[in-house]
Amino acid sequence: MRLKGANEKGKVMNMKHGRALLALCIGAMMLALCVQIVSEVKAADVEDEMLTAIPFAPSDMKFYDVAFAGPWAVFVGENTTTGRGDIYWYSSDATGSGAWFHPNFVPGVPAVTRFKAIVWNQTGGNGFIVLGDCLIPGYWYFASTNGKVYEYTDASLSMFNCNDLYFDTNNVHLVALGSDTAPNGAYMYEYSTTNATWWELYHGGAPDQQFNGAESVPGGELYLISSTTTPMGIYHNFTYASGYLNTIASVPGLNFTGIHYYIFGPRMLITAANRASRPALWSATGANFTVLAPLSAEIPDETSLTAIDAGHTNLTDTTALAVGYNTTHACIYRIWYDGSSKLHVSLQSDQSAIYAGEKFRSIAIRGGGVPMAVIAGSAFKYSYLNSPGIVVVNTVYPHINYIDMYAKNNNGTSVLNSMADVNPGDDSNWYRLNVSGYFPGAAGGADAIDLVDVYLWHDNGTTGADASGAVDSGWPNLGAHYRWTKGGGFTTVFPLTGESDCMAVHSSATVEAAPLPNFNYSFAFRLNQQIRNASGDGVWSAGIAGVPPSRYMIDDGYEDQLSNAMALDDAYTWDIKVVVMNTTSNATSSAFDEFGIARFVYLGTGASLPGGGLLSGSGAPGQMVILQPSANQNVTFNANCNYDLRMWSTDLFASIPANGVIPALNLSVLGGQWAAYQPLNGSNEANAIWLIGASVPIAYGQPGNTGISNNTWNAPNGGNGVVMRCSVPLGKAEDSYSGTVTYSITPET
């Protein structure tokens, strides 16, 4: 829950000798009325996460592969309950248990113990081809869109163990890759959609060799990866016409596990496992993709990458995602293109519980520009929110490689293009904005940087605009400006009244001569209770037709933090501008990005409430008693979004039950938007009085532009302190009467 509050029920107080906090005195005895004000917050705001376990996924499934067709992701694997292969369909556009569909198998329970590969049959048939360990007599399966899975046999597949299925759209071939049980080398089969049969395309190599994946390029050959148990990773190309398999490169000390064509370069991206100290990611470039070289040596040795998927060969997709696992956790790496023929690799996962003990075995990115992927192991959904930007090379200016923002000390999950939370007042939540880049030696090196400015502002629905120049003269809850200088360190420029602030004690500046990048400025800052909510325009807000969070994207496919027009493309967000500068030469570089801030309302107890949480008074039957204290009493609360503030009361119960009650109808209240007393129409929530806002027609109070809290006197749409009074009924028995008043603050829904 992002909205926090208290819910305490008051104690019944029986007072004597006229000392009750509210005493209604009759003759020699007294009638005491005690009302304890109790806060109750009722609200919720759910925002999206980078990785989520897909709800209602079958718990007895171990998934080995997954593939998309439109919004449908089809998971295949092993059912640990039945000990047989099994298939589940998942609609990424649906929610709840209805998002999952379990097809019927024809003629019945499948013969194989597990399915390991799936591919959409693009030449017709309206369904997926599914294979696993084919056994004798060579089982294979067709998962039709009619909701059934059909089991077939083909003698060619007898004893074949399938590791991957690939549809070569460039040459129109559907191939199955793996080995046989004997073992007897690597095998590749082709499927004929004309007569639904299989035939052998190739087999050979060392007895323990197996094919693990394939990829192709427009007008080109088929590229394959294989491995042996030695281990050895082998990279090939294959010519359909001649049936010739050529070995391009062999890399000892690892197994190649996945391959995918990546349009930027262009290149083949290859993953590796069981690799000791060998690189986990490889790139094959050159005229015929024959130049194989490591892409990243920074991935820990104990990590095995098992699969990779990338944008679907068009210039609107720049993301590649590789998955795998280490000794304790599953992992996700993102590969992106920076516009200067360079690829960058970043770890997206962390050591949190959702990754613990998992083994990610396959990944499929949804097409059509929807920025999500599904991952097989268990069943997970990934929203690729985090994307460092492009470096524009200019040798006389500082260069910002990227900016990124993390919660507190968590450097594993970016909150850019997703939702951040305010600091609820106890410093339990703050953020770190990292600025990473380099300043060429010809311009003085990173040590020549002497000023870094960070501007944050609420865009109020405007996209693509650099409004940083108006931050320092704006409202404190709608903007912030933090600064690092070489002589003064980290400071807050605006606001200086506590609505948000830079936390110098947690900030850091790191400058290195080499290797690039050679500077990193880490700004730690708090967004306090009333920093304005910004839930986005629906593109990456949770709950909008199940659409996951998206990254800014432009027509040529670049994800660019260096342009405000490109980076600040979501309305109703908080925008970021970072400026890195050498003031002597006036050399500067800027970067932009954006994030959201979740709704927050809070109403406390004690000092936050009239009378410190307890009002009292005394009087005789027939009197109108004003409960004390009554001067300068307010409900104090926090709200960074539109809200309403209500109050209601129980009846007041006598300490001696036979004396009955003073009905809540006898209470009235003024305060907030009411300058005159408003009578309660009865007890409990159904008869609430809106101190701020209304139910008919629906209306809400507005969040404050200044301050970390508001109250019923000075809040927008407020204007009056809170006073309560009670009309003591005629003939009421002398006694002590008490009840509970509840105040409730809720955000606009």
PDB file of N, CA and C in Angstrom, residues 273 326 374 415 533 597 616 713 729:
ATOM      1  N   ALA A 273      26.828 -20.410 -21.469  1.00  0.00           N
ATOM      2  CA  ALA A 273      26.676 -20.980 -20.125  1.00  0.00           C
ATOM      3  C   ALA A 273      27.850 -21.913 -19.850  1.00  0.00           C
ATOM      4  N   ASN A 326      22.412 -17.747 -11.791  1.00  0.00           N
ATOM      5  CA  ASN A 326      23.679 -18.054 -11.138  1.00  0.00           C
ATOM      6  C   ASN A 326      23.417 -19.073 -10.030  1.00  0.00           C
ATOM      7  N   VAL A 374       7.910 -12.131 -21.804  1.00  0.00           N
ATOM      8  CA  VAL A 374       7.577 -13.171 -20.841  1.00  0.00           C
ATOM      9  C   VAL A 374       8.777 -14.106 -20.732  1.00  0.00           C
ATOM     10  N   VAL A 415      13.897   3.220 -11.473  1.00  0.00           N
ATOM     11  CA  VAL A 415      12.530   3.731 -11.367  1.00  0.00           C
ATOM     12  C   VAL A 415      12.220   4.749 -12.451  1.00  0.00           C
ATOM     13  N   ASN A 533       1.755  14.258  -6.937  1.00  0.00           N
ATOM     14  CA  ASN A 533       1.518  12.990  -7.634  1.00  0.00           C
ATOM     15  C   ASN A 533       1.568  13.176  -9.154  1.00  0.00           C
ATOM     16  N   ILE A 597       5.273   9.726  -9.754  1.00  0.00           N
ATOM     17  CA  ILE A 597       5.207   9.705  -8.289  1.00  0.00           C
ATOM     18  C   ILE A 597       3.822   9.201  -7.899  1.00  0.00           C
ATOM     19  N   SER A 616     -13.871  17.040  24.693  1.00  0.00           N
ATOM     20  CA  SER A 616     -14.763  16.769  25.814  1.00  0.00           C
ATOM     21  C   SER A 616     -15.573  18.014  26.150  1.00  0.00           C
ATOM     22  N   TRP A 713      -7.668  24.314   8.061  1.00  0.00           N
ATOM     23  CA  TRP A 713      -7.726  25.783   8.037  1.00  0.00           C
ATOM     24  C   TRP A 713      -7.109  26.341   6.761  1.00  0.00           C
ATOM     25  N   PRO A 729     -29.980  15.968  24.868  1.00  0.00           N
ATOM     26  CA  PRO A 729     -31.437  15.808  24.838  1.00  0.00           C
ATOM     27  C   PRO A 729     -32.069  16.121  26.203  1.00  0.00           C
TER      28      PRO A 729
END
